[in-house]
């Protein structure tokens, strides 16, 4: 995310630099009160890439065998934040070899040499909190085989960064960075000698933030599932550290954990990954299960919406739908115009997906990924259901969503072996007089999903707006399309008569997408955007397109499993992936 360029933000960054340089030169020492232990997990594949000198951050690859990770740091704020936060330490520790340790030690002490005096943009509260957590987590890995002088340098740097954080964590605006700053302050304060006085204010602030930022249904304003997961991990860390140190854990922190856990289960697909909506990705493999297991909370999602998402499940099939209006204001800086979009996963195999967040691949991809065409829903007349505001002079590239749907409805019902969602939004009502209504019905056995999409006028005023919209196009009908973005591992083929598309998963499972013939069916190129990749992955989308010529347009379609995964290759051989926290 780009830096805000307001006067207040520039002043805040200036004060950060002042405190960073003061802390970076402070005569302060510390030691560990208790032996630290790893509390974050990484990816072995990414760690091996780093060892080989392939530095992939935020969609940018630099090849530099033998180079320091700091040689590839960029002026790009997103890349700098990712590298300076030192989450890559998790990946090196996941590898755990001598080469991995050598890289970790070299790069950490290189950071101390280059930036330890406070002379870098990495000295901000959120990034410093994230970095402190990783350094402390993996201190034994970093210090193994080091002499007394190097150990003293490492501990002094920890003390200086903690001193900086103690002065600046309050200044971080409400965001995930604020959680990282407070959690980092608490973690460092409880782990390092002489820093305990800084703990209580941060704990009180975190408790208050949980009350104000975590909604009654366990959601957050951004509606970003992956961000909610990161917050839960920070709250788990804080709770564990306070409990270990025999300090009381404030009720609001425990309440937040109790509320977040079932909400994350509601946005968790059958394969254990998160819905990829509103700027979030599917999450690092294993991280969601680890976080849920750590909470000890076994509460299942209650019926209804969770953080604006609806969930349908049948046997090994999960369907997650964005069934609420997008976030507004500052919370929408990474939000998507994805109202009524859905994702479907069969067992361990994603089938229908969203394109994902393009933030890692530059501003153009970021904007495109936020628009309605990047989601599996209906779009009218080439217009997104919510709009990106024109670039604000106070921001370098961030844009909030505007013209959001003012009314989004969602009703659940069960019966006759079916789970049904009836939904509607009025995002196209002001401009075209049309309301998009969508009914999704999943069979109890998970083998069939049917869809019924409508574009309808509800009032006389709506009809007048619709007529005016047509008049502005010389009386032409208004084009619409329904998109079904496919995961890259899905092989798609059209029937000769265009009546259906056969979707084959790598497991051998086959799904058939059929429609009522009102629209035209076609296959088109698409992309799958995910962090950890050098570039977007190519894939396909099934598109049903037509024209709205009357006050009511209806398109019906279905997705049916026609061939099961062969038993010998079925993933895990179970009905659904096991959630360790429910064992």
XYZ file of C-alpha atoms in Angstrom:
583
model
C 0.000 0.000 0.000
C 1.272 3.425 -0.841
C 2.067 5.997 1.787
C -0.491 8.659 2.600
C 0.890 12.043 1.614
C -1.185 14.300 3.866
C 0.483 16.865 6.098
C -0.429 14.785 9.150
C 1.127 11.650 7.640
C 4.319 13.470 6.625
C 4.609 14.879 10.132
C 4.123 11.411 11.628
C 6.880 9.962 9.421
C 9.219 12.800 10.393
C 8.657 12.131 14.107
C 9.255 8.414 13.462
C 12.668 9.284 12.018
C 13.548 11.495 14.982
C 12.685 8.787 17.508
C 14.328 6.087 15.397
C 17.655 7.908 15.292
C 17.449 8.688 18.980
C 16.698 5.036 19.821
C 19.305 3.766 17.343
C 22.018 5.596 19.263
C 20.753 4.912 22.769
C 23.110 3.319 25.296
C 20.761 0.520 26.287
C 21.295 -3.178 26.857
C 19.041 -6.095 27.659
C 18.870 -9.861 27.950
C 16.172 -12.471 27.543
C 14.009 -12.974 30.608
C 12.887 -16.356 29.294
C 14.203 -18.487 26.469
C 12.351 -17.497 23.275
C 10.795 -20.098 21.045
C 9.413 -20.001 17.478
C 5.757 -18.977 17.363
C 5.374 -18.293 13.628
C 5.601 -20.679 10.678
C 7.043 -20.216 7.217
C 7.210 -21.895 3.822
C 10.086 -24.222 2.997
C 9.833 -23.509 -0.738
C 10.260 -19.783 -0.207
C 13.152 -20.373 2.158
C 14.925 -22.477 -0.456
C 14.388 -19.703 -3.020
C 16.069 -17.218 -0.685
C 19.023 -19.521 -0.121
C 19.431 -19.877 -3.888
C 19.489 -16.091 -4.241
C 16.048 -15.730 -5.810
C 14.452 -12.793 -4.042
C 10.720 -12.632 -4.794
C 8.844 -9.897 -2.972
C 5.555 -8.276 -3.958
C 5.676 -9.778 -7.427
C 9.193 -8.536 -8.176
C 12.040 -11.007 -8.677
C 15.715 -10.192 -8.269
C 18.310 -12.906 -8.825
C 21.420 -12.399 -6.775
C 23.234 -15.473 -5.474
C 25.556 -14.426 -2.702
C 23.939 -10.997 -2.311
C 22.457 -9.643 0.888
C 18.696 -9.382 1.036
C 19.158 -5.678 1.755
C 20.808 -5.187 -1.641
C 17.463 -5.899 -3.298
C 15.430 -3.535 -1.114
C 13.382 -1.154 -3.207
C 11.986 2.345 -2.931
C 8.577 0.724 -3.442
C 6.790 0.977 -0.082
C 5.166 -2.458 -0.354
C 8.448 -4.243 -1.126
C 10.319 -2.324 1.567
C 7.653 -3.149 4.144
C 7.759 -6.844 3.262
C 11.544 -7.114 3.510
C 11.985 -4.868 6.555
C 9.327 -6.785 8.496
C 11.613 -9.871 8.357
C 8.773 -12.378 7.909
C 11.181 -14.143 5.550
C 12.958 -15.374 8.684
C 10.045 -17.805 9.124
C 10.860 -19.280 5.708
C 14.564 -19.731 6.447
C 13.785 -21.368 9.788
C 11.326 -23.687 8.016
C 14.274 -24.940 5.922
C 16.431 -25.235 9.033
C 19.708 -26.200 7.347
C 23.155 -24.754 7.945
C 22.851 -22.687 4.763
C 19.539 -21.288 5.963
C 21.048 -20.336 9.327
C 24.050 -18.726 7.661
C 21.766 -16.532 5.523
C 19.643 -15.573 8.516
C 22.650 -14.634 10.631
C 24.365 -12.737 7.846
C 21.293 -10.730 6.897
C 20.267 -9.888 10.473
C 23.702 -8.584 11.400
C 23.873 -6.811 8.046
C 20.623 -5.046 9.012
C 22.202 -3.936 12.276
C 25.176 -2.532 10.375
C 23.088 -0.729 7.777
C 19.948 0.360 9.591
C 20.500 -0.259 13.292
C 21.151 3.426 13.942
C 17.565 4.296 12.937
C 18.415 5.525 9.456
C 15.757 3.790 7.328
C 12.061 3.799 6.531
C 11.787 0.363 8.186
C 11.653 2.165 11.522
C 7.887 2.531 11.700
C 5.751 1.107 14.510
C 3.974 -1.610 12.528
C 7.053 -2.859 10.692
C 9.164 -2.651 13.851
C 6.578 -4.680 15.762
C 6.558 -7.357 13.053
C 10.374 -7.413 12.939
C 10.737 -7.688 16.713
C 8.368 -10.638 16.841
C 10.421 -12.501 14.221
C 13.801 -11.655 15.726
C 12.711 -12.791 19.174
C 10.920 -15.886 17.838
C 14.043 -17.077 16.061
C 16.709 -15.682 18.391
C 18.199 -19.103 19.168
C 18.405 -19.884 15.440
C 20.154 -16.550 14.798
C 22.550 -16.685 17.763
C 23.656 -20.307 17.461
C 27.433 -20.392 17.028
C 27.816 -16.618 17.485
C 30.416 -15.188 19.867
C 29.675 -13.026 22.886
C 30.250 -9.762 21.019
C 27.766 -10.654 18.261
C 25.206 -11.760 20.814
C 25.605 -8.427 22.611
C 25.092 -6.523 19.322
C 21.919 -8.491 18.603
C 20.476 -7.897 22.071
C 21.368 -4.214 21.951
C 19.558 -3.849 18.631
C 16.501 -5.577 20.092
C 16.593 -3.149 23.028
C 16.893 -0.107 20.743
C 14.027 -1.226 18.509
C 11.883 -1.888 21.577
C 12.728 1.565 22.930
C 11.620 3.113 19.628
C 8.413 1.088 19.628
C 7.625 2.103 23.204
C 7.616 5.735 22.069
C 5.742 5.346 18.791
C 3.260 2.436 18.875
C 0.443 4.813 19.842
C 0.894 6.843 16.652
C 0.031 4.029 14.218
C -3.385 4.625 12.598
C -6.053 1.928 13.040
C -4.971 -0.979 10.833
C -3.238 -4.343 10.905
C 0.004 -2.364 11.437
C -1.462 -1.011 14.679
C -2.090 -4.563 15.900
C 1.471 -5.505 14.926
C 2.859 -2.519 16.820
C 0.933 -3.273 20.016
C 1.563 -7.034 19.892
C 5.252 -6.456 19.163
C 5.495 -4.065 22.111
C 3.858 -6.586 24.450
C 5.971 -9.479 23.182
C 9.248 -7.592 23.466
C 8.276 -6.098 26.823
C 7.585 -9.516 28.324
C 10.630 -11.206 26.767
C 13.390 -8.627 27.256
C 14.819 -7.546 30.594
C 14.106 -3.943 31.560
C 11.199 -3.503 29.137
C 8.348 -4.692 31.352
C 7.118 -1.182 32.194
C 6.014 -0.727 28.601
C 3.688 -3.731 28.633
C 0.656 -2.540 30.599
C -0.161 0.507 28.413
C 0.079 -1.589 25.249
C -2.121 -4.325 26.730
C -4.760 -1.774 27.728
C -4.645 -0.218 24.260
C -4.934 -3.587 22.542
C -7.951 -4.477 24.682
C -9.620 -1.176 23.811
C -8.837 -1.674 20.120
C -10.405 -5.126 20.196
C -13.579 -3.602 21.568
C -13.705 -0.887 18.908
C -12.424 -2.750 15.847
C -13.725 -6.319 16.222
C -17.450 -6.367 15.531
C -20.000 -8.420 17.435
C -19.863 -11.085 14.706
C -16.071 -11.325 14.851
C -15.399 -9.271 11.726
C -13.369 -6.194 10.842
C -14.238 -3.135 8.776
C -12.044 -4.089 5.804
C -13.812 -7.474 5.448
C -10.427 -8.948 4.460
C -10.339 -12.610 5.635
C -6.539 -12.890 5.514
C -6.115 -9.691 7.528
C -8.508 -11.085 10.136
C -6.360 -14.231 10.322
C -3.209 -12.156 10.888
C -4.978 -10.288 13.698
C -6.020 -13.548 15.322
C -2.427 -14.780 15.249
C -1.259 -11.584 16.965
C -3.997 -11.898 19.594
C -3.063 -15.553 20.169
C 0.567 -14.541 20.657
C -0.396 -11.824 23.122
C -2.710 -14.102 25.069
C -0.079 -16.866 25.274
C 2.642 -14.477 26.455
C 0.433 -12.817 29.079
C -0.738 -16.200 30.325
C 2.822 -17.564 30.502
C 3.985 -14.535 32.452
C 1.092 -14.978 34.936
C -0.385 -11.619 33.977
C -4.104 -11.271 33.607
C -5.498 -11.365 30.069
C -8.083 -8.596 29.582
C -11.580 -9.813 28.791
C -11.854 -7.889 25.493
C -8.823 -9.766 24.097
C -10.285 -13.145 25.029
C -13.705 -12.064 23.729
C -12.159 -11.020 20.406
C -10.493 -14.438 20.036
C -13.809 -16.161 20.865
C -15.620 -14.140 18.182
C -12.975 -14.284 15.444
C -12.493 -18.068 15.432
C -15.997 -19.027 14.182
C -15.931 -16.157 11.682
C -12.724 -17.508 10.136
C -14.337 -20.934 9.956
C -17.212 -19.332 8.043
C -14.837 -17.975 5.366
C -12.779 -21.187 5.237
C -13.155 -23.371 2.175
C -13.263 -27.170 2.189
C -9.547 -27.242 1.295
C -8.623 -25.253 4.417
C -7.930 -21.965 2.610
C -9.607 -18.592 2.973
C -11.923 -16.889 0.516
C -9.810 -14.572 -1.666
C -11.827 -11.375 -1.428
C -11.373 -7.724 -0.439
C -7.606 -7.737 -0.720
C -6.981 -11.024 1.044
C -5.338 -14.184 -0.243
C -5.943 -17.813 0.642
C -3.326 -17.650 3.429
C -0.060 -19.516 3.963
C -0.666 -23.256 4.053
C -1.275 -24.471 7.581
C -1.461 -21.009 9.155
C -5.259 -20.948 9.476
C -5.454 -24.386 11.083
C -2.588 -23.493 13.423
C -4.279 -20.271 14.507
C -7.656 -21.910 15.068
C -6.132 -24.781 17.025
C -4.200 -22.344 19.222
C -7.382 -20.546 20.273
C -8.940 -23.644 21.802
C -12.268 -22.256 20.560
C -14.364 -25.014 19.000
C -17.448 -22.918 18.261
C -18.848 -23.473 14.795
C -20.240 -20.592 12.722
C -23.845 -19.799 13.542
C -26.409 -19.556 10.715
C -26.369 -16.254 8.863
C -23.723 -13.843 7.661
C -20.242 -13.567 9.121
C -18.338 -10.388 8.260
C -20.748 -10.062 5.325
C -20.026 -13.537 3.906
C -22.542 -16.336 3.396
C -21.474 -19.968 3.420
C -23.125 -23.053 1.964
C -21.724 -26.557 2.503
C -22.715 -29.966 1.262
C -20.483 -32.993 1.910
C -17.070 -32.129 0.357
C -18.280 -28.917 -1.348
C -18.083 -25.389 0.049
C -19.531 -22.209 -1.449
C -18.636 -18.802 -0.016
C -20.489 -15.699 -1.219
C -19.783 -11.994 -0.732
C -23.273 -11.130 0.481
C -22.851 -7.605 1.836
C -21.879 -4.170 0.606
C -18.142 -3.516 0.277
C -16.356 -1.545 2.998
C -16.526 2.235 2.766
C -14.147 5.112 3.497
C -10.555 4.336 4.563
C -11.477 0.682 5.179
C -12.122 0.300 1.431
C -8.581 1.105 0.254
C -8.096 -2.567 -0.659
C -11.764 -3.520 -1.052
C -13.307 -5.090 -4.149
C -16.510 -4.441 -6.119
C -17.428 -8.090 -5.594
C -20.999 -7.978 -4.282
C -22.772 -11.358 -4.718
C -19.615 -13.005 -6.124
C -19.043 -16.608 -5.069
C -16.236 -19.166 -4.841
C -16.680 -22.946 -4.903
C -14.241 -25.596 -3.701
C -14.736 -29.345 -4.050
C -12.773 -31.252 -1.432
C -9.171 -30.142 -1.754
C -9.670 -28.624 -5.223
C -10.797 -25.029 -5.895
C -13.131 -24.845 -8.892
C -14.757 -21.386 -9.125
C -12.567 -18.592 -7.766
C -12.009 -14.857 -7.680
C -8.974 -13.483 -9.489
C -7.546 -12.344 -6.134
C -5.615 -9.251 -5.152
C -3.285 -7.701 -7.723
C -1.562 -5.426 -5.200
C 1.659 -7.438 -5.470
C 1.864 -6.890 -9.215
C 1.657 -3.101 -9.516
C -1.034 -0.422 -9.616
C -2.633 -1.538 -12.890
C -3.158 -5.080 -11.652
C -4.293 -3.757 -8.295
C -7.036 -1.644 -9.883
C -8.129 -4.384 -12.283
C -8.375 -6.986 -9.523
C -10.712 -4.768 -7.508
C -13.261 -4.360 -10.318
C -16.363 -6.520 -10.766
C -15.041 -8.362 -13.881
C -12.408 -10.027 -11.671
C -15.082 -11.853 -9.688
C -17.565 -14.640 -10.305
C -20.753 -12.620 -10.434
C -22.952 -10.649 -12.847
C -21.856 -7.338 -14.373
C -24.094 -4.928 -16.284
C -23.070 -2.750 -19.219
C -19.352 -3.072 -18.500
C -19.771 -1.193 -15.197
C -18.638 -2.375 -11.763
C -21.219 -2.624 -8.996
C -19.067 -0.215 -6.959
C -16.600 2.308 -8.352
C -13.012 3.273 -7.660
C -12.758 6.931 -6.771
C -10.555 9.197 -8.846
C -7.011 9.296 -7.435
C -6.763 11.578 -4.419
C -3.909 14.068 -4.363
C -3.276 13.114 -0.758
C -2.543 9.503 -1.775
C 0.055 8.233 -4.201
C -2.019 5.341 -5.523
C -4.648 4.239 -3.018
C -8.286 4.707 -3.944
C -11.415 4.186 -1.888
C -14.557 2.592 -3.266
C -17.512 4.895 -3.982
C -21.082 4.497 -5.252
C -21.534 1.357 -3.184
C -24.802 -0.582 -3.172
C -26.975 1.048 -0.518
C -29.053 -2.086 -0.028
C -27.830 -5.684 -0.020
C -30.170 -8.450 1.103
C -29.446 -12.068 1.937
C -31.837 -14.734 3.198
C -31.027 -18.350 4.077
C -33.412 -21.276 3.846
C -33.177 -25.085 3.943
C -35.558 -27.761 2.765
C -36.086 -30.676 0.382
C -32.422 -31.619 0.591
C -31.288 -28.139 -0.454
C -29.486 -25.158 1.070
C -30.637 -21.895 -0.485
C -29.388 -18.296 -0.538
C -31.637 -15.536 -1.895
C -29.723 -12.290 -2.397
C -30.003 -8.912 -4.098
C -28.114 -5.640 -4.391
C -29.012 -2.272 -5.889
C -25.578 -1.214 -7.116
C -26.938 -0.721 -10.658
C -30.190 0.928 -9.610
C -29.033 4.589 -9.631
C -27.373 4.324 -13.051
C -29.516 1.729 -14.856
C -32.633 1.253 -12.744
C -31.864 -2.440 -12.290
C -31.465 -4.586 -9.189
C -29.337 -7.728 -9.398
C -31.016 -10.633 -7.628
C -29.215 -13.953 -7.270
C -30.490 -17.263 -5.909
C -27.929 -19.997 -5.210
C -29.066 -23.479 -4.213
C -26.656 -26.233 -3.123
C -27.749 -29.828 -2.718
C -27.088 -31.458 0.647
C -24.713 -33.937 -0.993
C -22.716 -31.042 -2.512
C -22.998 -32.430 -6.028
C -25.129 -29.696 -7.589
C -25.184 -25.884 -7.368
C -27.929 -24.062 -9.252
C -28.015 -20.345 -9.938
C -30.843 -18.018 -10.883
C -29.732 -14.466 -11.763
C -32.153 -11.615 -12.401
C -31.836 -8.011 -13.526
C -35.126 -6.351 -12.634
C -36.752 -2.955 -12.192
C -38.686 -2.694 -8.930
C -40.477 0.654 -9.204
C -41.848 3.060 -11.779
C -38.832 5.297 -11.177
C -36.542 2.339 -11.896
C -38.264 1.798 -15.226
C -37.729 5.457 -16.127
C -34.022 5.203 -15.294
C -33.755 1.989 -17.326
C -35.445 3.624 -20.312
C -33.106 6.603 -20.063
C -30.056 4.299 -19.895
C -31.233 2.579 -23.070
C -31.948 5.908 -24.748
C -28.365 7.002 -24.094
C -27.239 3.977 -26.132
C -29.650 4.760 -29.000
C -32.219 2.330 -27.684
C -29.873 -0.632 -27.654
C -30.272 -3.370 -25.085
C -27.862 -3.207 -22.141
C -25.155 -5.903 -22.273
C -24.569 -8.092 -19.243
C -22.353 -11.049 -18.442
C -22.022 -13.687 -15.756
C -18.456 -14.753 -15.071
C -17.199 -18.002 -13.591
C -13.436 -17.646 -13.056
C -11.714 -21.024 -12.956
C -8.748 -22.100 -10.863
C -5.627 -22.646 -13.032
C -5.735 -26.379 -12.293
C -9.162 -26.709 -13.944
C -9.288 -27.863 -17.563
C -12.338 -26.441 -19.396
C -13.936 -27.487 -22.691
C -17.115 -26.289 -24.412
C -19.789 -28.535 -25.894
C -20.083 -28.200 -29.671
C -23.525 -26.597 -29.405
C -22.453 -24.120 -26.685
C -24.949 -25.508 -24.204
C -22.444 -26.535 -21.566
C -18.853 -26.414 -20.355
C -17.042 -29.439 -18.957
C -14.730 -28.591 -16.055
C -12.168 -31.242 -15.134
C -10.094 -31.045 -11.976
C -6.623 -32.539 -11.754
C -7.964 -35.166 -9.371
C -10.110 -36.536 -12.208
C -13.330 -35.065 -10.827
C -15.612 -33.586 -13.512
C -18.209 -30.819 -13.205
C -20.663 -29.729 -15.902
C -21.794 -26.089 -16.198
C -25.081 -25.787 -18.095
C -27.462 -22.889 -18.770
C -30.994 -22.266 -19.995
C -30.005 -20.906 -23.411
C -30.980 -17.289 -22.721
C -27.340 -16.181 -22.786
C -24.384 -17.180 -24.937
C -21.703 -19.338 -23.351
C -18.016 -18.834 -24.119
C -14.557 -19.490 -22.701
C -12.316 -16.465 -22.199
C -8.835 -15.894 -20.761
C -8.514 -15.016 -17.094
C -5.798 -14.691 -14.457
C -5.183 -16.050 -10.994
C -3.335 -13.611 -8.744
C -1.482 -14.910 -5.718
C 1.347 -13.789 -3.506
C 4.585 -15.697 -3.869
C 4.354 -15.766 -7.650
C 6.521 -13.776 -10.027
C 3.618 -13.005 -12.327
C -0.118 -13.711 -12.613
C -1.021 -17.272 -13.535
C -3.013 -17.684 -16.710
C -6.336 -19.456 -16.449
C -9.799 -19.364 -18.026
C -13.269 -18.153 -17.252
C -16.667 -19.312 -18.416
C -18.774 -16.331 -19.503
C -22.537 -16.197 -20.038
C -23.331 -13.003 -21.933
C -26.536 -11.444 -23.174
C -28.515 -8.197 -23.382
C -31.144 -6.742 -21.072
C -33.892 -5.430 -23.300
C -36.865 -5.509 -20.911
C -37.626 -4.602 -17.322
C -36.869 -8.171 -16.221
C -34.039 -10.429 -17.420
C -33.452 -13.922 -16.077
C -30.535 -16.315 -16.574
C -30.508 -19.797 -15.059
C -27.481 -22.058 -14.807
C -26.217 -25.069 -12.905
C -22.950 -26.681 -11.858
C -23.199 -30.435 -11.364
C -20.595 -33.029 -10.476
C -20.763 -35.736 -13.119
C -17.708 -37.757 -12.111
C -16.188 -38.204 -8.661
C -12.548 -38.133 -7.754
C -11.253 -41.716 -7.964
C -11.069 -43.149 -4.456
C -7.390 -44.034 -4.819
C -6.409 -40.407 -5.354
C -8.977 -38.696 -3.149
C -7.198 -36.195 -0.944
C -6.944 -37.365 2.651
C -9.729 -39.926 2.069
C -12.227 -38.017 4.191
C -15.410 -36.058 3.807
C -13.794 -32.731 4.649
C -10.336 -31.584 5.765
C -9.827 -31.922 9.475
C -9.822 -28.742 11.544
C -7.369 -29.541 14.382
C -9.188 -27.165 16.739
C -12.321 -29.306 16.499
C -10.558 -32.593 17.216
